[in-house]
Amino acid sequence: MSSARRLLYLVHRWMGVVLCAFFAMWFVSGVVMMYVGYPKLTAQERLAHLPALDGGADYLSPARALAAAGLAGRELDDLRLAMASRGQAVYLATPAPARGGAGQGARRPRAAAPVVIDARDGSVLRVADREAALASARAFAGSGADPGAAAPDYEGTIDEDAFTHSRALDAHRPLHVVQLHDAARTRLYVSGTTGEVVRDAPRAERLWNYAGAWIHWLYPFRGNVFDRWWTDIVNWLSIAGIVLTVTGTVVGVMRWRFTRRYRSASRSPYTGRAMRWHHIAGLAFAGITFSWIFSGLMSMNPWRVLDSGAPALRTEAMNGGRLAADALGTPPRALLAAAGGDVRELRWLRAPGRDLVAVSGPLGRVAVLDAGTARAHVPDATALRQAAARLVDAPVHEAQSLAAYDLYYYARDAHTMTGGNDKPLPVLRMKFADAHATWVHLDPATGEVLGRTDDWRRAGRWLFAMLHSWDWLPLLQRRPLWDIVLIALSAGGLLLSATGVVIGLRRLVRKGGALARSPAGVTCNAGAARTRGQAP
């Protein structure tokens, strides 16, 4: 046997001893994640659990509340009114960063936590304490709580645990943990800065996550001494997995006889059951194993290879400025009266040339009002397209209205990694003739930017979402076909991995026994003689 071929066998053999266990774990946990995702509080869940705003209450206007809180004259990134903190009505205002704070190409700073302002007197609620967390938890449980259930239990504060690794929660740390005594045994995580419930995790979801996302994403390496190396661990394990699948495929093809058979009448040279099944499963499922390991690596955007370097969208140019605190003088009572019904949240936003208020009920948005007149906003499609053309410093290549989802704008189930975000229809898509081939999706009802993509991000959509989750609409729209295909492929990959684990354990046991019986050096030579050319 040539030295190159021998090296190929050895690389695959000893890498497989370690990595096949990871492969088996990834295949099993991937199937679990098809049905149970990492805990998150979706927008619809949040709205459903918020108490209704009191339409007759004398809430301060945003301008008065912001002035009382010392934010007069400030520009805002976001402003909401809801019963979202301590079970009382509050404004949650996120001031816009100072102009010129970041240079060209600089990474945007981490989002700041909103300023929490009492909607009745304008006082700023600085830090959420134990009582505030319990009040928010009781409000979250609301009328759906079992009247006979015990009061929620306060379990202290944490910075991070197995279900709160998301960087989106960084502005809310430390988090208060409150345990509800509902049927689902829901654990709530309450922001230490705003007092909002920012995550819910029912007991079943938590338990399944230990066999699903928590282990799939190698979260045992998060929130401890390995945290700083977690990204590198995932990246390099994925790269090693790619090497393992490639070398295994090469060895498997080399050992398979396509035109004649071995003495055993098989095209595979291996007579042992585990080795034969590993060989056959490897040839059958090496392609899907490679694609899933590679796309998992792409989900990490290793070393930012999928970043295009495109400049930020010019949203201020499109909207004619930012949301300004001083301009929001209409009191909530007028807005609530115009909206009517069960209103859970008012959210002010800047649209092209005007300020709007999105009114949400327990199931989502129910109306869009003019922030100044409290009248229903009537969208102007032509004006929006003209304004949206200013988002990118390049000509518009195409503007189209989408009435159905397609390959680049689609919704997934809330529990999935990319699901849970609002993806309304119809949507306006603007395509620009810039160097990055930028596309922007906008909500025609409000003019909000729902998302952007460019040539590199679209490539990433195929390299991750398509290869890893099979986010292909013709398949997603024909469930349970999608489920059957992914489970069958996962079962094949598990067979490949499990047989590799068995082979690896047997080899380690055999090597250990040989080392115990033989002098150093003799064992290695004898082992090499016995196994030369026999195992991939």
Coordinates of C-alpha atoms in Angstrom, one line a residue:
M1 CA 0.0 0.0 0.0
S2 CA 1.4 3.4 -0.9
S3 CA 2.2 5.9 1.9
A4 CA -0.4 8.4 0.6
R5 CA -3.2 5.7 0.6
R6 CA -2.1 4.6 4.1
L7 CA -2.2 8.1 5.4
L8 CA -5.7 8.6 3.9
Y9 CA -6.9 5.5 5.8
L10 CA -5.3 6.6 9.0
V11 CA -6.7 10.1 8.9
H12 CA -10.2 8.8 8.3
R13 CA -9.9 6.0 10.8
W14 CA -8.7 8.1 13.8
M15 CA -10.7 11.2 13.1
G16 CA -13.8 8.9 12.9
V17 CA -13.2 7.5 16.3
V18 CA -13.9 10.9 17.8
L19 CA -16.2 12.6 15.2
C20 CA -18.7 9.8 14.5
A21 CA -20.0 10.4 18.0
F22 CA -20.6 14.1 17.2
F23 CA -22.2 13.1 13.9
A24 CA -24.6 10.7 15.6
M25 CA -25.5 13.4 18.2
W26 CA -26.1 16.0 15.4
F27 CA -28.4 13.7 13.4
V28 CA -30.6 12.8 16.4
S29 CA -30.7 16.3 17.8
G30 CA -31.5 17.7 14.3
V31 CA -34.7 15.5 14.2
V32 CA -35.7 16.8 17.6
M33 CA -35.2 20.4 16.4
M34 CA -37.7 19.8 13.5
Y35 CA -40.4 19.8 16.2
V36 CA -39.0 21.6 19.3
G37 CA -36.9 24.7 18.9
Y38 CA -34.7 26.7 21.3
P39 CA -36.9 28.7 23.7
K40 CA -38.0 32.1 22.4
L41 CA -40.7 34.5 23.0
T42 CA -42.3 35.3 19.6
A43 CA -44.0 38.6 18.9
Q44 CA -47.4 36.8 18.8
E45 CA -46.8 35.1 22.1
R46 CA -45.7 38.4 23.7
L47 CA -48.8 40.2 22.4
A48 CA -51.2 37.4 23.5
H49 CA -49.9 37.6 27.1
L50 CA -49.9 41.4 27.4
P51 CA -52.8 42.8 29.3
A52 CA -55.1 45.1 27.3
L53 CA -54.4 48.9 27.5
D54 CA -57.1 50.9 29.2
G55 CA -58.8 53.0 26.6
G56 CA -60.2 55.4 29.2
A57 CA -57.0 55.9 31.1
D58 CA -55.4 59.4 31.1
Y59 CA -52.0 58.3 29.8
L60 CA -49.5 61.1 29.0
S61 CA -48.8 61.8 25.3
P62 CA -45.5 60.5 24.1
A63 CA -44.1 64.0 23.9
R64 CA -45.0 64.8 27.5
A65 CA -43.8 61.5 28.9
L66 CA -40.5 61.7 27.1
A67 CA -40.0 65.3 28.2
A68 CA -40.7 64.3 31.8
A69 CA -38.1 61.6 31.4
G70 CA -35.5 64.0 30.2
L71 CA -35.7 62.9 26.5
A72 CA -37.1 66.1 25.1
G73 CA -35.7 66.8 21.7
R74 CA -34.3 63.3 21.3
E75 CA -34.6 61.2 18.2
L76 CA -35.8 57.6 18.7
D77 CA -35.2 54.2 17.1
D78 CA -38.3 52.7 18.7
L79 CA -41.2 53.7 20.9
R80 CA -43.9 51.5 22.3
L81 CA -46.8 51.8 24.8
A82 CA -47.9 48.6 26.5
M83 CA -48.7 46.9 29.9
A84 CA -45.2 45.4 29.4
S85 CA -43.5 46.1 32.7
R86 CA -44.5 45.6 36.3
G87 CA -48.1 45.0 35.1
Q88 CA -48.5 48.7 34.4
A89 CA -48.7 50.9 31.3
V90 CA -45.3 52.1 30.3
Y91 CA -43.6 53.7 27.4
L92 CA -40.5 51.8 26.2
A93 CA -38.3 54.3 24.3
T94 CA -35.1 53.4 22.6
P95 CA -33.1 56.6 21.9
A96 CA -31.3 56.7 18.5
P97 CA -27.5 56.7 18.7
A98 CA -25.7 60.0 18.3
R99 CA -25.0 60.9 14.7
G100 CA -21.5 60.2 13.5
G101 CA -20.8 57.8 16.3
A102 CA -19.6 55.1 14.0
G103 CA -17.2 55.4 11.1
Q104 CA -17.6 53.9 7.6
G105 CA -17.7 50.2 7.8
A106 CA -17.7 50.1 11.6
R107 CA -19.7 47.4 13.3
R108 CA -23.0 48.7 14.7
P109 CA -23.0 48.9 18.5
R110 CA -25.0 46.4 20.5
A111 CA -28.6 47.5 20.9
A112 CA -29.3 49.4 24.1
A113 CA -32.2 48.5 26.4
P114 CA -35.2 50.8 26.2
V115 CA -35.8 53.6 28.7
V116 CA -38.9 52.6 30.7
I117 CA -41.3 55.5 31.5
D118 CA -44.4 55.4 33.5
A119 CA -47.2 56.4 31.1
R120 CA -49.2 58.2 33.9
D121 CA -46.6 60.5 35.4
G122 CA -43.5 60.3 33.2
S123 CA -41.2 58.9 35.9
V124 CA -38.4 56.7 34.7
L125 CA -38.4 53.2 36.1
R126 CA -34.7 52.5 36.4
V127 CA -34.1 48.9 37.3
A128 CA -36.5 46.0 37.6
D129 CA -36.3 44.4 41.0
R130 CA -37.8 41.2 42.5
E131 CA -41.3 42.7 43.0
A132 CA -41.3 44.2 39.5
A133 CA -40.4 40.8 38.0
L134 CA -43.1 39.0 39.9
A135 CA -45.7 41.7 38.8
S136 CA -44.7 41.2 35.2
A137 CA -44.9 37.5 35.6
R138 CA -48.4 37.7 37.1
A139 CA -49.5 40.0 34.2
F140 CA -48.0 37.6 31.7
A141 CA -50.0 34.7 33.2
G142 CA -53.1 36.9 33.1
S143 CA -56.6 35.5 32.8
G144 CA -55.3 32.3 31.4
A145 CA -53.9 31.3 34.7
D146 CA -55.4 28.5 36.7
P147 CA -57.4 30.2 39.6
G148 CA -56.3 27.4 41.9
A149 CA -52.6 27.6 41.0
A150 CA -50.1 28.8 43.5
A151 CA -48.5 32.3 43.1
P152 CA -45.4 32.4 40.9
D153 CA -42.1 31.5 42.5
Y154 CA -39.2 33.9 42.3
E155 CA -36.0 32.0 41.7
G156 CA -33.4 34.8 41.7
T157 CA -31.3 36.4 38.9
I158 CA -29.0 34.9 36.4
D159 CA -26.6 36.3 33.8
E160 CA -27.0 33.4 31.5
D161 CA -28.2 29.8 31.5
A162 CA -28.8 26.9 29.1
F163 CA -31.9 28.7 27.6
T164 CA -30.7 32.3 27.5
H165 CA -27.5 32.3 25.4
S166 CA -29.1 34.5 22.7
R167 CA -27.1 37.7 22.2
A168 CA -30.5 39.5 21.7
L169 CA -30.9 39.2 25.5
D170 CA -27.6 41.0 26.4
A171 CA -29.3 44.4 26.9
H172 CA -31.6 42.8 29.5
R173 CA -29.1 41.0 31.7
P174 CA -29.1 40.1 34.5
L175 CA -32.4 38.2 34.0
H176 CA -34.9 37.5 36.7
V177 CA -36.2 33.9 36.7
V178 CA -39.8 33.3 37.7
Q179 CA -41.5 29.9 37.8
L180 CA -45.2 29.7 37.0
H181 CA -47.4 27.0 38.3
D182 CA -49.4 26.5 35.1
A183 CA -50.0 23.2 33.4
A184 CA -46.9 23.7 31.2
R185 CA -44.7 24.5 34.2
T186 CA -43.4 27.6 32.3
R187 CA -40.3 29.3 33.4
L188 CA -40.2 33.1 32.6
Y189 CA -37.1 35.2 32.1
V190 CA -37.8 38.9 33.0
S191 CA -35.5 41.7 31.9
G192 CA -33.4 43.2 34.7
T193 CA -33.5 46.6 33.0
T194 CA -37.0 47.0 31.6
G195 CA -39.1 44.5 33.6
E196 CA -40.5 42.9 30.5
V197 CA -40.9 39.2 30.1
V198 CA -38.3 38.5 27.4
R199 CA -38.4 34.7 27.2
D200 CA -40.7 31.8 28.2
A201 CA -39.6 28.2 28.4
P202 CA -42.2 25.5 29.2
R203 CA -40.9 22.4 31.0
A204 CA -41.4 20.1 28.0
E205 CA -39.5 22.5 25.8
R206 CA -36.6 22.8 28.2
L207 CA -36.3 19.0 28.6
W208 CA -36.5 18.4 24.8
N209 CA -33.9 21.0 24.3
Y210 CA -31.2 19.0 26.0
A211 CA -31.7 16.4 23.2
G212 CA -32.2 19.1 20.6
A213 CA -30.9 22.6 20.1
W214 CA -28.8 22.8 23.3
I215 CA -26.7 19.8 22.3
H216 CA -26.9 20.4 18.5
W217 CA -25.4 23.9 18.8
L218 CA -22.8 22.6 21.3
Y219 CA -24.2 24.9 24.0
P220 CA -22.4 22.8 26.8
F221 CA -19.5 25.0 25.7
R222 CA -21.4 28.3 26.3
G223 CA -21.7 30.2 29.6
N224 CA -18.6 28.7 31.1
V225 CA -14.8 28.7 30.8
F226 CA -15.1 27.5 27.2
D227 CA -17.4 30.4 26.2
R228 CA -14.7 32.5 24.6
W229 CA -13.7 29.6 22.3
W230 CA -17.2 28.4 21.5
T231 CA -17.2 29.8 17.9
D232 CA -13.8 28.3 17.2
I233 CA -14.9 24.9 18.6
V234 CA -17.9 24.8 16.4
N235 CA -16.0 26.0 13.3
W236 CA -13.1 23.6 13.7
L237 CA -15.3 20.6 14.5
S238 CA -17.3 21.3 11.4
I239 CA -14.1 21.6 9.3
A240 CA -12.8 18.4 10.8
G241 CA -16.2 16.8 10.0
I242 CA -15.8 17.9 6.4
V243 CA -12.4 16.3 6.2
L244 CA -13.8 13.1 7.7
T245 CA -16.6 12.8 5.2
V246 CA -14.4 13.6 2.2
T247 CA -11.7 11.1 3.2
G248 CA -14.4 8.5 4.0
T249 CA -16.0 9.0 0.6
V250 CA -12.7 8.6 -1.2
V251 CA -11.8 5.4 0.8
G252 CA -15.3 4.0 0.3
V253 CA -15.2 4.5 -3.4
M254 CA -11.7 3.0 -3.6
R255 CA -12.8 -0.1 -1.7
W256 CA -16.0 -0.7 -3.6
R257 CA -15.8 -3.0 -6.6
F258 CA -18.1 -1.6 -9.3
T259 CA -17.3 -4.2 -12.1
R260 CA -16.5 -7.4 -10.1
R261 CA -17.1 -8.8 -6.7
Y262 CA -14.9 -10.0 -3.8
R263 CA -14.7 -13.7 -2.9
S264 CA -17.6 -13.2 -0.5
A265 CA -19.7 -12.3 -3.6
S266 CA -20.1 -8.8 -2.2
R267 CA -18.8 -5.6 -3.7
S268 CA -17.7 -4.5 -0.3
P269 CA -14.5 -6.3 1.1
Y270 CA -15.8 -6.2 4.7
T271 CA -17.3 -9.3 6.2
G272 CA -18.1 -7.8 9.7
R273 CA -21.6 -6.5 10.0
A274 CA -20.6 -3.1 11.4
M275 CA -17.9 -2.5 8.8
R276 CA -20.1 -3.6 5.9
W277 CA -23.0 -1.4 6.9
H278 CA -20.6 1.5 7.5
H279 CA -19.2 1.1 4.1
I280 CA -22.6 0.9 2.3
A281 CA -24.2 3.7 4.4
G282 CA -21.1 5.8 3.8
L283 CA -21.5 5.6 0.0
A284 CA -25.3 6.1 0.2
F285 CA -25.3 9.0 2.7
A286 CA -21.9 10.7 2.4
G287 CA -23.4 13.4 0.2
I288 CA -26.1 14.5 2.7
T289 CA -23.7 14.2 5.6
F290 CA -21.2 16.4 3.8
S291 CA -23.9 19.0 2.9
W292 CA -25.3 19.1 6.5
I293 CA -21.8 19.5 8.1
F294 CA -20.8 22.1 5.5
S295 CA -24.0 24.1 5.8
G296 CA -23.8 24.0 9.6
L297 CA -20.4 25.6 9.2
M298 CA -21.9 28.3 6.9
S299 CA -24.5 29.0 9.6
M300 CA -21.7 30.4 11.7
N301 CA -20.5 32.7 8.9
P302 CA -16.9 31.6 9.7
W303 CA -14.4 34.4 9.6
R304 CA -17.3 36.5 8.2
V305 CA -16.8 35.0 4.7
L306 CA -20.5 35.7 3.8
D307 CA -20.3 39.4 4.7
S308 CA -20.6 41.6 1.6
G309 CA -19.4 44.8 3.1
A310 CA -22.4 46.6 1.7
P311 CA -23.1 50.0 3.3
A312 CA -26.1 50.5 5.6
L313 CA -29.5 51.4 4.1
R314 CA -30.3 55.1 4.0
T315 CA -33.5 54.8 6.0
E316 CA -33.4 58.4 7.1
A317 CA -33.2 59.6 3.5
M318 CA -36.2 57.4 2.7
N319 CA -38.3 58.6 5.7
G320 CA -37.2 62.2 5.8
G321 CA -35.7 61.9 9.2
R322 CA -36.0 59.9 12.4
L323 CA -38.9 59.5 14.9
A324 CA -38.7 62.7 17.0
A325 CA -39.9 62.8 20.6
D326 CA -41.2 66.4 20.4
A327 CA -43.5 65.7 17.4
L328 CA -45.6 63.0 19.1
G329 CA -48.2 65.1 20.9
T330 CA -51.4 63.1 20.3
P331 CA -52.5 61.4 23.5
P332 CA -53.0 57.6 23.5
R333 CA -56.7 58.0 24.5
A334 CA -57.4 59.4 21.0
L335 CA -55.4 56.6 19.3
L336 CA -57.1 53.9 21.4
A337 CA -60.5 55.3 20.7
A338 CA -59.8 55.3 17.0
A339 CA -58.5 51.7 17.1
G340 CA -61.2 50.3 19.3
G341 CA -61.4 46.7 20.6
D342 CA -58.7 44.8 22.6
V343 CA -55.5 46.8 22.1
R344 CA -52.3 45.3 23.6
E345 CA -49.7 47.7 22.2
L346 CA -49.2 51.0 20.4
R347 CA -45.9 51.4 18.5
W348 CA -44.8 54.6 16.9
L349 CA -42.7 54.5 13.8
R350 CA -41.3 56.8 11.2
A351 CA -42.7 56.3 7.6
P352 CA -41.8 58.3 4.5
G353 CA -42.7 61.9 5.3
R354 CA -44.9 61.1 8.4
D355 CA -45.2 59.4 11.8
L356 CA -47.5 56.4 12.1
V357 CA -48.8 54.2 15.0
A358 CA -49.1 50.5 14.5
V359 CA -51.9 49.1 16.7
S360 CA -51.6 45.5 17.8
G361 CA -54.2 43.2 19.4
P362 CA -53.6 39.7 20.9
L363 CA -53.1 38.2 17.4
G364 CA -51.0 40.9 15.9
R365 CA -51.4 44.2 14.1
V366 CA -55.0 45.3 13.7
A367 CA -54.6 48.9 12.4
V368 CA -52.2 51.6 11.3
L369 CA -53.0 55.2 12.3
D370 CA -51.6 58.6 11.5
A371 CA -49.7 59.6 14.7
G372 CA -50.9 63.2 14.4
T373 CA -54.6 62.9 13.5
A374 CA -55.4 59.4 14.9
R375 CA -57.1 58.6 11.5
A376 CA -56.6 55.4 9.6
H377 CA -53.5 55.6 7.4
V378 CA -54.1 55.1 3.7
P379 CA -51.0 53.7 2.1
D380 CA -49.7 55.3 -1.1
A381 CA -47.9 52.7 -3.1
T382 CA -46.5 55.1 -5.6
A383 CA -45.1 57.5 -2.9
L384 CA -43.6 54.5 -1.1
R385 CA -41.8 53.3 -4.2
Q386 CA -40.4 56.8 -4.8
A387 CA -39.2 57.1 -1.2
A388 CA -37.8 53.6 -1.1
A389 CA -35.6 54.4 -4.1
R390 CA -33.5 56.6 -1.8
L391 CA -32.6 53.6 0.4
V392 CA -29.5 52.7 -1.8
D393 CA -27.3 55.1 -3.6
A394 CA -27.9 53.3 -6.9
P395 CA -30.7 53.1 -9.6
V396 CA -33.7 50.9 -9.0
H397 CA -33.5 47.8 -11.2
E398 CA -37.0 46.5 -10.4
A399 CA -39.9 47.2 -8.0
Q400 CA -42.4 44.4 -7.6
S401 CA -45.2 43.6 -5.2
L402 CA -45.2 40.0 -3.9
A403 CA -48.5 38.4 -3.0
A404 CA -47.0 35.0 -2.2
Y405 CA -43.8 33.7 -0.6
D406 CA -40.8 32.8 -2.8
L407 CA -37.3 31.4 -2.4
Y408 CA -36.0 34.5 -0.7
Y409 CA -39.0 35.8 1.2
Y410 CA -40.9 33.1 3.1
A411 CA -42.0 32.2 6.6
R412 CA -41.0 29.3 8.8
D413 CA -42.7 27.7 11.8
A414 CA -42.2 29.8 15.0
H415 CA -40.1 27.2 16.7
T416 CA -37.5 27.0 14.0
M417 CA -34.2 28.9 14.0
T418 CA -35.4 31.4 11.3
G419 CA -39.1 31.4 12.3
G420 CA -41.1 33.5 14.6
N421 CA -40.6 36.8 12.7
D422 CA -43.4 38.7 11.1
K423 CA -43.4 38.0 7.4
P424 CA -46.6 39.8 6.1
L425 CA -48.0 39.6 2.6
P426 CA -48.2 41.4 0.3
V427 CA -44.7 42.9 0.4
L428 CA -42.8 45.4 -1.7
R429 CA -39.5 44.2 -3.1
M430 CA -37.0 46.8 -4.4
K431 CA -34.1 45.6 -6.4
F432 CA -31.2 48.0 -6.9
A433 CA -28.5 48.0 -9.5
D434 CA -25.6 48.6 -7.1
A435 CA -22.4 46.6 -6.8
H436 CA -23.9 44.3 -4.2
A437 CA -27.2 43.6 -6.1
T438 CA -29.2 44.7 -3.0
W439 CA -32.8 43.7 -2.5
V440 CA -35.0 45.3 0.1
H441 CA -38.4 44.1 1.4
L442 CA -40.8 46.7 2.7
D443 CA -44.2 46.5 4.4
P444 CA -46.5 48.4 2.0
A445 CA -48.9 49.2 4.9
T446 CA -46.3 51.1 7.0
G447 CA -43.2 51.5 4.8
E448 CA -41.1 49.6 7.3
V449 CA -38.0 47.8 6.1
L450 CA -38.6 44.1 6.8
G451 CA -35.3 42.9 5.6
R452 CA -32.5 43.3 3.1
T453 CA -30.4 40.8 1.1
D454 CA -27.6 41.0 -1.4
D455 CA -25.6 38.7 -3.5
W456 CA -23.6 37.3 -0.6
R457 CA -26.6 36.9 1.7
R458 CA -28.5 35.2 -1.1
A459 CA -25.6 32.8 -1.5
G460 CA -25.7 32.2 2.3
R461 CA -29.4 31.4 2.0
W462 CA -28.6 28.5 -0.3
L463 CA -25.5 27.4 1.6
F464 CA -27.2 27.3 5.0
A465 CA -31.1 27.4 4.9
M466 CA -31.5 25.3 1.8
L467 CA -28.7 22.8 2.5
H468 CA -29.3 22.5 6.2
S469 CA -33.0 22.9 6.8
W470 CA -34.2 22.2 3.2
D471 CA -36.1 25.5 3.1
W472 CA -37.4 24.8 -0.4
L473 CA -41.0 26.0 -0.8
P474 CA -42.2 23.1 -3.0
L475 CA -41.2 20.7 -0.2
L476 CA -42.2 22.9 2.8
Q477 CA -45.6 23.3 1.3
R478 CA -46.1 19.6 1.0
R479 CA -45.7 18.4 4.6
P480 CA -45.4 15.7 5.8
L481 CA -43.3 15.0 2.7
W482 CA -40.7 17.4 4.1
D483 CA -40.7 15.5 7.4
I484 CA -40.4 12.1 5.7
V485 CA -37.5 13.1 3.5
L486 CA -35.5 14.7 6.4
I487 CA -36.2 11.9 8.9
A488 CA -35.2 9.3 6.3
L489 CA -32.0 11.1 5.4
S490 CA -31.2 11.6 9.1
A491 CA -31.8 7.9 9.8
G492 CA -29.3 7.1 7.1
G493 CA -26.8 9.5 8.5
L494 CA -27.3 8.0 12.0
L495 CA -26.7 4.5 10.6
L496 CA -23.4 5.7 9.1
S497 CA -22.4 7.5 12.3
A498 CA -23.5 4.8 14.8
T499 CA -21.6 2.1 12.9
G500 CA -18.6 4.4 12.9
V501 CA -19.0 4.7 16.7
V502 CA -19.1 0.9 17.1
I503 CA -16.1 0.4 14.9
G504 CA -14.2 3.1 16.8
L505 CA -15.0 1.7 20.2
R506 CA -13.9 -1.8 19.1
R507 CA -10.7 -0.5 17.7
L508 CA -9.9 1.4 20.9
V509 CA -10.7 -1.7 23.0
R510 CA -8.5 -3.8 20.8
K511 CA -5.6 -1.4 20.8
G512 CA -5.9 -1.0 24.6
G513 CA -5.8 -4.8 25.1
A514 CA -2.9 -5.2 22.7
L515 CA -1.0 -2.5 24.6
A516 CA -1.6 -4.3 27.8
R517 CA -0.3 -7.6 26.4
S518 CA 2.6 -6.5 24.2
P519 CA 5.8 -4.4 24.5
A520 CA 5.6 -0.9 23.0
G521 CA 6.4 -0.9 19.3
V522 CA 5.5 -4.6 18.7
T523 CA 1.8 -3.8 19.2
C524 CA 1.8 -1.0 16.7
N525 CA 3.5 -3.0 14.0
A526 CA 1.3 -6.0 14.6
G527 CA -1.8 -3.8 14.6
A528 CA -0.7 -2.3 11.3
A529 CA -0.1 -5.6 9.8
R530 CA -3.6 -7.0 10.8
T531 CA -5.5 -3.9 9.6
R532 CA -3.6 -2.8 6.6
G533 CA -6.1 -2.2 3.8
Q534 CA -9.0 -3.6 5.8
A535 CA -10.8 -0.6 7.2
P536 CA -11.7 2.9 5.9

